[in-house]
Tab-separated table of C-alpha atoms in Angstrom:
chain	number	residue	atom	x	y	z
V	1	UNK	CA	-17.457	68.134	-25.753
V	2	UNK	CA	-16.667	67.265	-29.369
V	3	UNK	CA	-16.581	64.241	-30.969
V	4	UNK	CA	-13.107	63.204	-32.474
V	5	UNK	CA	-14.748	60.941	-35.386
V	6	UNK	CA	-16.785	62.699	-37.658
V	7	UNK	CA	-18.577	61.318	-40.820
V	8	UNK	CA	-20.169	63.140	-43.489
V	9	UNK	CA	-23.725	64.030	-44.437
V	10	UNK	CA	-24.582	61.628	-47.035
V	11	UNK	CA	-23.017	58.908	-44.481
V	12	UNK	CA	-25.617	60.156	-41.773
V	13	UNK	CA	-28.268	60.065	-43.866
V	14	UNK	CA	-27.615	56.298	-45.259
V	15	UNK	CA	-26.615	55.275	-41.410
V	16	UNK	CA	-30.238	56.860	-40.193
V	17	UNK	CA	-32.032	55.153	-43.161
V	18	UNK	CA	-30.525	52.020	-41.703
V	19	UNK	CA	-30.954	52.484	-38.354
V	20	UNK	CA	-35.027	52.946	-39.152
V	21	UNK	CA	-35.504	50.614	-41.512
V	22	UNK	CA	-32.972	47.696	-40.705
V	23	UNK	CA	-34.468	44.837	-38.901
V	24	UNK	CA	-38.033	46.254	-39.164
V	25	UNK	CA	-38.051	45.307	-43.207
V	26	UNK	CA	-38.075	41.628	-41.879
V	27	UNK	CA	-40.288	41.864	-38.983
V	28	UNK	CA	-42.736	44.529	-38.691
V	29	UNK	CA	-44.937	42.593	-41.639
V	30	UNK	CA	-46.534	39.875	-39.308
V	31	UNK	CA	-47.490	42.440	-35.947
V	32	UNK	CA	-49.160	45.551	-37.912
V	33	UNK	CA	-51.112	42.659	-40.707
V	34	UNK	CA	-52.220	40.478	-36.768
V	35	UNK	CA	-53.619	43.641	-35.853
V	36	UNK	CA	-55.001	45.269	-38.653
V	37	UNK	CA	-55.286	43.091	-41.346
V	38	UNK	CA	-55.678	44.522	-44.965
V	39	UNK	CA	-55.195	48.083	-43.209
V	40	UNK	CA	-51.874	47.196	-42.046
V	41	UNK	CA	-50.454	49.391	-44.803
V	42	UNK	CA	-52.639	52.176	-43.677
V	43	UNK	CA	-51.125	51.760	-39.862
V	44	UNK	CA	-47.898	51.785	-41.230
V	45	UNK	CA	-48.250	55.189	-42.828
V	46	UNK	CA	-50.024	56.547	-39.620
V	47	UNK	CA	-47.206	55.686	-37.831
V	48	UNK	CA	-44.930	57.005	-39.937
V	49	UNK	CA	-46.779	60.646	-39.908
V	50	UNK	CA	-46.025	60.333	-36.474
V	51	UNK	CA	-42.306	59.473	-36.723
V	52	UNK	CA	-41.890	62.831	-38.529
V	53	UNK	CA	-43.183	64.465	-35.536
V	54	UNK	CA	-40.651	63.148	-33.472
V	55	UNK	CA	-37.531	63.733	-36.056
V	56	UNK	CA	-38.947	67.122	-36.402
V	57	UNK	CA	-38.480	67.663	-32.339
V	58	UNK	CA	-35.010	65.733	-32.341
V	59	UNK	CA	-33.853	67.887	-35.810
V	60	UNK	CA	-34.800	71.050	-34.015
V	61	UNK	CA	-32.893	70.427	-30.556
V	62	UNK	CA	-29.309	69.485	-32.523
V	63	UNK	CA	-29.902	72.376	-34.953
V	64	UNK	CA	-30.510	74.348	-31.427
V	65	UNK	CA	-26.938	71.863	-29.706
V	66	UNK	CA	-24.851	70.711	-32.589
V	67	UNK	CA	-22.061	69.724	-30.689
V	68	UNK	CA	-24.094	67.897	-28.327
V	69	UNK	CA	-26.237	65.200	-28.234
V	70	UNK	CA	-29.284	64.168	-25.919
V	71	UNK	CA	-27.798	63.123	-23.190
V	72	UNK	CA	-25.400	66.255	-22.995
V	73	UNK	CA	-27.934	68.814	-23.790
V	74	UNK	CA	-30.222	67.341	-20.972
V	75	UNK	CA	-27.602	67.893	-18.380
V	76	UNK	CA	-27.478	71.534	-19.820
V	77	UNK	CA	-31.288	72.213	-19.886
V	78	UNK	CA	-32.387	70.301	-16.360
V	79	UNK	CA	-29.051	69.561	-14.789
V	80	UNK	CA	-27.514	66.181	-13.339
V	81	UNK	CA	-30.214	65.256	-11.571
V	82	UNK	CA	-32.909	65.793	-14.820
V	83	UNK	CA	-29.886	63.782	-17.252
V	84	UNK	CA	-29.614	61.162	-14.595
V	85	UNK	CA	-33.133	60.720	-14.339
V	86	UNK	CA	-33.731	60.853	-17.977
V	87	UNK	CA	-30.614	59.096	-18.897
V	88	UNK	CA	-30.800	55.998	-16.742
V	89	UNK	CA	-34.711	55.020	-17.898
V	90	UNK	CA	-32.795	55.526	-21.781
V	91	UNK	CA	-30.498	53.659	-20.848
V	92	UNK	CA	-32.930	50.535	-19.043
V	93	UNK	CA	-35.355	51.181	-22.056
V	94	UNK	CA	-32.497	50.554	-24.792
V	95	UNK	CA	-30.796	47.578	-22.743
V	96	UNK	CA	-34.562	46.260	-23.432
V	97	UNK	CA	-34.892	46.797	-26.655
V	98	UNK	CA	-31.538	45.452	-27.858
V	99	UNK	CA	-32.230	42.453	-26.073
V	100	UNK	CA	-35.710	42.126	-27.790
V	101	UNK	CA	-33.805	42.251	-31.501
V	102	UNK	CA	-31.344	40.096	-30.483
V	103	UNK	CA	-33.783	37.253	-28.726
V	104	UNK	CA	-36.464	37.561	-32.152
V	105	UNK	CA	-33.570	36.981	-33.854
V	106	UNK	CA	-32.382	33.826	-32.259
V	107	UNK	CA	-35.788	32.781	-32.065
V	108	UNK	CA	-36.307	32.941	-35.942
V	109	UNK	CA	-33.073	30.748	-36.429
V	110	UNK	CA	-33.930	28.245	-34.194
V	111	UNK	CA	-38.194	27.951	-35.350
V	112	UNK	CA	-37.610	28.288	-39.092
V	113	UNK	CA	-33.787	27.789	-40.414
V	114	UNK	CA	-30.914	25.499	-37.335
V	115	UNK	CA	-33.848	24.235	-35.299
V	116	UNK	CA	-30.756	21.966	-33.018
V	117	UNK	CA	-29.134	25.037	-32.401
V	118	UNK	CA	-29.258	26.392	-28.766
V	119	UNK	CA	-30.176	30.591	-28.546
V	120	UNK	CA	-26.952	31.385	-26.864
V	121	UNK	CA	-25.058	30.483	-29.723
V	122	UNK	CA	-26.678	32.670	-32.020
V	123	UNK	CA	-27.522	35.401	-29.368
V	124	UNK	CA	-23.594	35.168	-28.625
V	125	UNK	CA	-21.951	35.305	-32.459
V	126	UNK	CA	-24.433	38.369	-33.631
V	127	UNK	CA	-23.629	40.559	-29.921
V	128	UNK	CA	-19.639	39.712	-29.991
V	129	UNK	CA	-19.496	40.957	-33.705
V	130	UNK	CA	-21.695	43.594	-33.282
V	131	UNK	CA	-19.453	44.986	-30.036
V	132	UNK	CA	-15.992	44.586	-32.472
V	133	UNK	CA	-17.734	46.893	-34.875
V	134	UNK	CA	-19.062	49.571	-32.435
V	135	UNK	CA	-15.330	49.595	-30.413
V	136	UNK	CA	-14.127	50.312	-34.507
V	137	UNK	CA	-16.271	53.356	-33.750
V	138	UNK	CA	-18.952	55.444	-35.775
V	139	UNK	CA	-16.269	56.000	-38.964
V	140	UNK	CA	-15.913	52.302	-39.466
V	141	UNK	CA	-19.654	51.521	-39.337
V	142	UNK	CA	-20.848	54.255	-41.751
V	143	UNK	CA	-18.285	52.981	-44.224
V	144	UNK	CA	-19.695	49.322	-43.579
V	145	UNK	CA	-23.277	49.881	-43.570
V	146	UNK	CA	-23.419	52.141	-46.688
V	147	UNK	CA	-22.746	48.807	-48.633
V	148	UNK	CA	-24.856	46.884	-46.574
V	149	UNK	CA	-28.270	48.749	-46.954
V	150	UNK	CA	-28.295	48.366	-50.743
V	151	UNK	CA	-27.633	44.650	-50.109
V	152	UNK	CA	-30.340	44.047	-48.279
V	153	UNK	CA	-32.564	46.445	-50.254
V	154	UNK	CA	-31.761	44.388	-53.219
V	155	UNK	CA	-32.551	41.008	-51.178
V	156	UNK	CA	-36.571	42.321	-50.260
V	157	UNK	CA	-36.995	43.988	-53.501
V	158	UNK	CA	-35.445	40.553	-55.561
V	159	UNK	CA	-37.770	38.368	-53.447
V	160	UNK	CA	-40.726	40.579	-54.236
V	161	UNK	CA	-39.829	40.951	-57.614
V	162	UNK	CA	-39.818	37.417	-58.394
V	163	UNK	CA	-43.404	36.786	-56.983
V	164	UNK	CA	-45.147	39.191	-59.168
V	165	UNK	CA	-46.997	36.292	-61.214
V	166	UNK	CA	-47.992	35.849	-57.441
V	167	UNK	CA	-49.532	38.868	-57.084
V	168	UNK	CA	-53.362	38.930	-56.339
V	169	UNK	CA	-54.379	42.564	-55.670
V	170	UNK	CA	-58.088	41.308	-54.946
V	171	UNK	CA	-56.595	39.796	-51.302
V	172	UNK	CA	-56.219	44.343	-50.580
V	173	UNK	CA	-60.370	44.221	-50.850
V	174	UNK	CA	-61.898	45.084	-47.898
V	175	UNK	CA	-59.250	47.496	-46.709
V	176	UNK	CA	-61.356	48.509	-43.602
V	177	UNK	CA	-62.312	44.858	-42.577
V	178	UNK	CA	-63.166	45.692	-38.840
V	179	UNK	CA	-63.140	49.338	-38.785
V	180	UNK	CA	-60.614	51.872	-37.996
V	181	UNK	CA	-59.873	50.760	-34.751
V	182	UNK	CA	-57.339	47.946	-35.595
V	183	UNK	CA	-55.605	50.323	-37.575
V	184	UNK	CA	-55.297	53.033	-34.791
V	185	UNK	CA	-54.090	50.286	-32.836
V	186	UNK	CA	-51.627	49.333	-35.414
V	187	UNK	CA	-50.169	52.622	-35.333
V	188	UNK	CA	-50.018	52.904	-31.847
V	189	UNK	CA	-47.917	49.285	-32.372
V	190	UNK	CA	-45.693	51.432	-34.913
V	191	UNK	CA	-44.890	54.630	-32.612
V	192	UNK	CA	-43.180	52.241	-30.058
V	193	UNK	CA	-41.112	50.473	-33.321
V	194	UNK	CA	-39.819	51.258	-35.145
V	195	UNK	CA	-40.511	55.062	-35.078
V	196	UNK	CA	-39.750	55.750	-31.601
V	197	UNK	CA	-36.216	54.526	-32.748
V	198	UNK	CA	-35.738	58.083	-34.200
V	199	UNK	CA	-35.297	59.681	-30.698
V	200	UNK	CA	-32.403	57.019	-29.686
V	201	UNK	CA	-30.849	57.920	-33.043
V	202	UNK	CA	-29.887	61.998	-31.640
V	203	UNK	CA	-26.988	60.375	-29.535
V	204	UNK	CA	-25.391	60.179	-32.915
V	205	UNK	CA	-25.968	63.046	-34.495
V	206	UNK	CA	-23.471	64.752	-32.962
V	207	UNK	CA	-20.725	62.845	-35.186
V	208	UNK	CA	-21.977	65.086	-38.475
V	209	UNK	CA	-19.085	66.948	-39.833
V	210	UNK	CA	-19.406	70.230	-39.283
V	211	UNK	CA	-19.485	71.521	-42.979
V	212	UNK	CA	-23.318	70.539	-42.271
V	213	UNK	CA	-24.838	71.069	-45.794
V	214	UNK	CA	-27.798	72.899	-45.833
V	215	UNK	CA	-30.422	70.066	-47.390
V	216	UNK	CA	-29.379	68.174	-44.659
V	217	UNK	CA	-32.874	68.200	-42.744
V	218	UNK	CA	-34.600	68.217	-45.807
V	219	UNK	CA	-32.648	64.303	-46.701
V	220	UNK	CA	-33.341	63.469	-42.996
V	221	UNK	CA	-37.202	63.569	-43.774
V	222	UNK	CA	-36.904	62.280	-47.392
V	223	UNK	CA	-35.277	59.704	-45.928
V	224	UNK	CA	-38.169	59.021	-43.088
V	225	UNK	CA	-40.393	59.114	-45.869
V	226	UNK	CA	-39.056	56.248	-47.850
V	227	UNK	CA	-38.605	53.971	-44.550
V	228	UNK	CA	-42.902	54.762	-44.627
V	229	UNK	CA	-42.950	53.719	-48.119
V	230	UNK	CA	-40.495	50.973	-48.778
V	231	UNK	CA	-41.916	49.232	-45.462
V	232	UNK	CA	-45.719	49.889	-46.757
V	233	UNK	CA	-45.019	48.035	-49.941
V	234	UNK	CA	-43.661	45.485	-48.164
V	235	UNK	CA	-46.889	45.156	-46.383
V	236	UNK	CA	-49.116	45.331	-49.055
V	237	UNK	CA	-46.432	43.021	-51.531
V	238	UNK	CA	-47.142	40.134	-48.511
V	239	UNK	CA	-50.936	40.230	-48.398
V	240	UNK	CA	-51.518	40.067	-52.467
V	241	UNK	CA	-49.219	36.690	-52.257
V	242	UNK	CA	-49.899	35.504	-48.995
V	243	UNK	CA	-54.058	36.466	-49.032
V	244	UNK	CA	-55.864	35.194	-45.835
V	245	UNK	CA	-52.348	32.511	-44.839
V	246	UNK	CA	-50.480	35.974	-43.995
V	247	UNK	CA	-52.162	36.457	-40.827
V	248	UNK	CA	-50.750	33.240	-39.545
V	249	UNK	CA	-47.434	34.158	-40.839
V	250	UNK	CA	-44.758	35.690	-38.011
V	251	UNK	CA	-42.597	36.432	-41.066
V	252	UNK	CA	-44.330	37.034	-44.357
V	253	UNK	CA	-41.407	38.088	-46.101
V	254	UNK	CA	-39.804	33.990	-45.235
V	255	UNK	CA	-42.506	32.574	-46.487
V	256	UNK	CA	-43.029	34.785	-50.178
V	257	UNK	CA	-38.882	33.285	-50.183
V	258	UNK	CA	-40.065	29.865	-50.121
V	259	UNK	CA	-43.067	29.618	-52.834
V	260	UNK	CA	-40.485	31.405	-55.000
V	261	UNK	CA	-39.973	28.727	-58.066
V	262	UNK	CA	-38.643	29.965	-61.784
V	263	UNK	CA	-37.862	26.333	-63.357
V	264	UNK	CA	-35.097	24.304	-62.215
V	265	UNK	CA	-32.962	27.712	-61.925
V	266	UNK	CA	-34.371	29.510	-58.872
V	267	UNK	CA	-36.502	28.056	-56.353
V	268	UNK	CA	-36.579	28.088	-52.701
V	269	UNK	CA	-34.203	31.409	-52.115
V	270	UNK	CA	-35.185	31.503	-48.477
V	271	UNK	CA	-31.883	30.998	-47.404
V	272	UNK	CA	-31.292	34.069	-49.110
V	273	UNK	CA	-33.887	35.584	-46.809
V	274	UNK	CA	-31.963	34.674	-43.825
V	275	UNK	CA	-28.924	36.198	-45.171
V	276	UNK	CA	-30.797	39.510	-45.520
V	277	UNK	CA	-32.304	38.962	-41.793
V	278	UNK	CA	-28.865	38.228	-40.337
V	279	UNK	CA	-27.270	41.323	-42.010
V	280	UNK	CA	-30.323	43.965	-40.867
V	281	UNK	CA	-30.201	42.360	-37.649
V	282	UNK	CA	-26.794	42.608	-37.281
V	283	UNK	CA	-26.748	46.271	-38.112
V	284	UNK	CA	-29.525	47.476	-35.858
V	285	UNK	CA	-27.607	45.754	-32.642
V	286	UNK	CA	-24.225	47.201	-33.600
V	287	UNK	CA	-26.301	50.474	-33.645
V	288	UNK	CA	-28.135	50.206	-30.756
V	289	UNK	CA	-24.984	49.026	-28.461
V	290	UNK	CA	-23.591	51.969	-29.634
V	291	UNK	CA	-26.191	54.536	-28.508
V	292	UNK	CA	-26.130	52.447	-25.291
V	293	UNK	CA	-22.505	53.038	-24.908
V	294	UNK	CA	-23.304	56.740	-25.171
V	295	UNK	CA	-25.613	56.902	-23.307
V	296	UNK	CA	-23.592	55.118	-20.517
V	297	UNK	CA	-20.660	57.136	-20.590
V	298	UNK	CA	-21.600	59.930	-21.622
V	299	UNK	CA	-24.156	59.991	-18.692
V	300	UNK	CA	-21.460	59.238	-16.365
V	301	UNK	CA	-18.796	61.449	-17.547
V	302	UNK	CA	-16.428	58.049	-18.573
V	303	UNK	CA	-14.102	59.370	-20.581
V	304	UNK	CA	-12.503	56.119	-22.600
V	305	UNK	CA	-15.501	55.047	-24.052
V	306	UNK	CA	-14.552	52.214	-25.608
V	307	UNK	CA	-14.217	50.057	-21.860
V	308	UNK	CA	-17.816	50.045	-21.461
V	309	UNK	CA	-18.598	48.414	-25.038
V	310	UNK	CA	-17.653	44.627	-23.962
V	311	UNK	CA	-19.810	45.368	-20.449
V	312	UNK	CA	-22.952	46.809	-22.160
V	313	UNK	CA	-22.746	44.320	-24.697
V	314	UNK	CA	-22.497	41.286	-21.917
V	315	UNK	CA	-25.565	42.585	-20.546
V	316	UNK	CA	-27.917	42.783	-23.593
V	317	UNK	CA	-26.553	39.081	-23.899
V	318	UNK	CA	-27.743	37.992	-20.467
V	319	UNK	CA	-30.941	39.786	-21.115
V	320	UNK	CA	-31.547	38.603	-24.280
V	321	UNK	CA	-31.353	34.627	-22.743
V	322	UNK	CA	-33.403	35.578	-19.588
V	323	UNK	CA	-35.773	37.494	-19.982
V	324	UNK	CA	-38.404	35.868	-22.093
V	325	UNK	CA	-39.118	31.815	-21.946
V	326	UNK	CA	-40.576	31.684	-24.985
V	327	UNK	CA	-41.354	33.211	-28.250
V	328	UNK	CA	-45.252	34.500	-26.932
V	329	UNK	CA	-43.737	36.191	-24.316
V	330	UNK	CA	-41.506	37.973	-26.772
V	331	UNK	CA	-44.212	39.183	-28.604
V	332	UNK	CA	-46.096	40.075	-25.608
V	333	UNK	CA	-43.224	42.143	-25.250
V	334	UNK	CA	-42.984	44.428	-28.714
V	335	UNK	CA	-46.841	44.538	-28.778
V	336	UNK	CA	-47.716	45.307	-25.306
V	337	UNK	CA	-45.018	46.736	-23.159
V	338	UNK	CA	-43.021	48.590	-25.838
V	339	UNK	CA	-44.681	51.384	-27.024
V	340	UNK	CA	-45.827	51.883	-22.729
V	341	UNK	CA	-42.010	52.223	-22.280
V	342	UNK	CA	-40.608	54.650	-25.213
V	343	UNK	CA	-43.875	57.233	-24.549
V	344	UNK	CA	-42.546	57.279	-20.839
V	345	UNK	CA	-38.896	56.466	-20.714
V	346	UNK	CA	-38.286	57.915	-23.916
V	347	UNK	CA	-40.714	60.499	-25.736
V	348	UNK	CA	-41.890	62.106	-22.701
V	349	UNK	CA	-38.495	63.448	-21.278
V	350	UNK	CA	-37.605	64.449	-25.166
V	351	UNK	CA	-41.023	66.278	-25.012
V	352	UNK	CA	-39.944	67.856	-21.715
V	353	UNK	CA	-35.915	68.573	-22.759
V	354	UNK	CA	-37.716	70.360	-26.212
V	355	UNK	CA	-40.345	71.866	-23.830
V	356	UNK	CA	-37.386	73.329	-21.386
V	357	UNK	CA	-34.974	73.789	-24.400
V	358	UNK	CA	-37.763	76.432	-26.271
V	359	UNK	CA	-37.502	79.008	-23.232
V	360	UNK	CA	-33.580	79.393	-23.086
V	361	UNK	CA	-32.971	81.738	-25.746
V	362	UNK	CA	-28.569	80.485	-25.620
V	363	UNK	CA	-27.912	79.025	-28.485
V	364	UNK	CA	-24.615	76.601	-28.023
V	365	UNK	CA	-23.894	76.598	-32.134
V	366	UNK	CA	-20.901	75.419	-33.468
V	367	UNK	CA	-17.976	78.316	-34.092
């Protein structure tokens, strides 16, 4: 089946650069530098090595399917049955996830910025927006988020930028603190999130124009390669500012916004933070409800695929409100339970699909 909306290469690149490193710039910080302290940088770099593994496997499937994405190549490697099976723990896994972003979000509002504010509020504004923008379809969110990225680029890089008479590189020293097993365990952390994010992102490779330049694989791993780097600095940016305070710090990036002070002219830009937070947030959701809608009717042949949007999206929203009572259980959550999930719901069956996919010798190229 082909796609109707198409967008170019450079688009796919920026839109998988996004998808990667969009809400993890704010919040992957405080997890990997809880677990592994100085190493966290380290961890972060592991677990991007490991992220190229995975694009590697998901590259070499849609080079093998172009016109199809995971979902549709499943059905064609192990059947119905092997795509429902496959298709429905996605589908639970991503349902999950969403509602993960979107509760850590609300949480962050209501702990740090609109403490009166209720969660449902901001749960609700973020998910309705986000559903508009994936029923505009994949043409209208390329063009949005191409803009979008650089904005909130500028944001981290601005707030780092303006701490460097903050910087104390002596807080790095020891980088091994407690061995290496924090920072195996900090990678493991990373392979659930946000590198295990690369698999979800081959529903939408199918939307690449078909004049598919050649370098295109080559940008897809440059680009993985700068998501390892631009989130390592980050890392390493928060500990020479923060020193021994960051490991008490949920958000380390908030909290380099607020000692910010040049004069009476800029001071206190944390509410610039939040801006940037809102806007990565806002683009991972609108990405993620659209693999789920995908996944959903692609799985079960639906054919308008815009009627499912407002449905998926109610049920991240319900998710997001119930599923957690408070913000340890969240954490619980991303730490604990996530990377469990995408090895089994998620990596294993796109181990198994490349596994099956290696012995049929039909390739279903584009003409």
């Amino acid at each position: 089946m082909k796609n109707k909306e198409t967008i170019s290469t450079w688009q796919m690149i920026l839109l998988f650069q996004a998808f990667i490193t969009g809400s993890s710039i704010i919040n992957i910080q405080g997890p990997f530098i809880g677990i592994a302290e100085n190493g966290a940088w380290i961890s972060l770099l592991l677990a991007n090595a490991i992220g190229f593994f995975i694009l590697a496997l998901v590259l070499w499937l849609y080079e093998k399917y172009p016109d199809l994405s995971y979902i549709q190549y499943t059905k064609l490697l192990l059947g119905k049955g092997g795509a429902y099976l496959f298709g429905i723990a996605l589908a639970l896994l991503l349902f999950q996830i969403t509602a993960n972003i979107t509760h850590g979000m609300g949480q962050f509002f209501s702990t740090s910025m609109m403490k009166q504010t209720p969660l449902y509020i901001f749960h609700f504004l973020i998910l309705f927006v986000a559903a508009l923008t994936v029923k505009a379809g994949i043409e209208v969110m390329a063009r949005m988020f191409h803009g979008i990225l650089y904005l909130i680029l500028f944001i981290i890089s601005f707030i780092i930028l303006l701490n460097l008479t903050h910087f104390h590189p002596e807080y790095l020293l020891p980088v091994l603190p407690m061995g290496w097993k924090p920072i195996l365990h900090g990678a493991y952390i990373g392979f659930g999130f946000p590198y295990m994010d690369i698999m979800y992102f081959a529903m939408i490779l199918p939307y690449l124009k078909h004049n598919m330049d050649k370098p295109f694989k080559r940008w897809m791993y440059l680009g993985l390669f700068i998501n390892g780097i631009v989130l390592a600095i980050t890392i390493v940016a928060s500990i020479m500012i923060l020193g021994p305070m960051v490991l008490t710090e949920k958000f380390p990036i908030f909290q380099i916004a607020r000692i910010i002070q040049i004069g009476e002219i800029i001071q206190r830009v944390e509410s610039v933070f939040g801006m940037a937070l809102i806007i990565a947030s806002f683009m991972k959701i609108t990405m993620m409800l659209f693999i789920i809608n995908e996944v959903v009717t692609q799985l079960f042949d639906i054919q308008d695929k815009r009627v499912m949007v407002f449905p998926n999206t109610l049920l991240v929203y319900l998710l997001s409100l119930t599923m957690y009572h408070n913000e340890i259980e969240l954490g619980e959550s991303g730490l604990i339970m996530e990377t469990i999930l995408a090895f089994f719901l998620a990596f294993l069956p796109l181990l198994i699909v490349a596994i099956r996919g290696f012995f049929v010798k039909e390739n279903r190229g584009r003409n």
